[in-house]
XYZ file of C-alpha atoms in Angstrom:
82
model
C -1.720 -7.983 14.541
C 1.652 -7.763 12.837
C 4.649 -6.679 14.852
C 5.357 -2.940 14.602
C 9.109 -3.450 14.273
C 8.686 -5.902 11.390
C 6.293 -3.476 9.669
C 8.813 -0.663 10.013
C 11.532 -2.856 8.534
C 9.241 -3.965 5.697
C 8.752 -0.296 4.814
C 12.556 0.122 4.952
C 12.369 2.374 8.003
C 15.217 0.641 9.830
C 16.231 3.656 11.905
C 12.691 4.054 13.195
C 12.570 0.322 13.995
C 15.729 0.574 16.107
C 14.469 3.687 17.863
C 11.091 2.059 18.536
C 12.825 -0.968 20.073
C 14.893 1.300 22.340
C 11.868 3.316 23.428
C 9.896 0.125 24.005
C 12.628 -1.192 26.296
C 12.658 1.973 28.423
C 9.062 3.270 28.351
C 6.629 0.373 28.026
C 3.668 2.432 29.337
C 4.179 5.090 26.667
C 4.491 2.519 23.890
C 1.310 0.703 24.903
C -0.718 3.900 24.656
C 0.463 4.844 21.150
C 0.873 1.371 19.613
C -2.615 1.353 18.066
C -2.058 4.734 16.428
C 1.339 3.659 15.150
C -0.104 0.443 13.673
C -2.782 2.426 11.840
C -0.182 4.834 10.472
C 2.001 1.952 9.279
C -0.937 0.270 7.545
C -1.873 3.563 5.870
C 1.710 4.068 4.673
C 1.915 0.515 3.296
C -1.390 0.960 1.470
C -0.338 4.338 0.069
C 2.969 2.918 -1.186
C 1.124 0.049 -2.848
C -1.298 2.436 -4.572
C 1.545 4.689 -5.743
C 3.422 1.674 -7.125
C 0.407 0.532 -9.120
C -0.216 4.079 -10.372
C 3.404 4.374 -11.483
C 3.309 1.020 -13.253
C 0.066 1.899 -15.038
C 1.557 5.228 -16.105
C 4.746 3.662 -17.395
C 2.724 1.091 -19.366
C 1.427 4.045 -21.436
C -2.005 2.694 -22.180
C -3.728 5.124 -24.584
C -6.968 5.545 -22.618
C -8.739 3.877 -19.748
C -11.466 1.522 -20.959
C -13.910 -0.735 -19.221
C -16.785 -2.998 -20.192
C -19.411 -0.413 -19.245
C -18.246 1.953 -21.976
C -17.804 -0.721 -24.642
C -20.407 -0.748 -27.417
C -21.034 -4.417 -28.179
C -23.399 -3.475 -31.024
C -20.513 -2.190 -33.111
C -18.387 -5.285 -32.652
C -18.231 -7.818 -35.465
C -19.722 -11.240 -35.033
C -17.490 -14.254 -35.375
C -18.823 -17.249 -37.269
C -17.245 -20.675 -37.364
């Protein structure tokens, strides 16, 4: 599993990373009990930021409508002859 401090720094939560390191140095029993929860929260935050970034980029691209192959009518397309 990735290091919690490096995950905090990757999410630009430097103050939380410093605080976590201080707490870890003083209360190792407390940290061990909440480390799993903290890892799950960090993974959820990283995933959410990634999704929001993609959503923002898709919105700023200003595509007219969402299309996929399921909705495409191949019968109306023109044939190409060589």
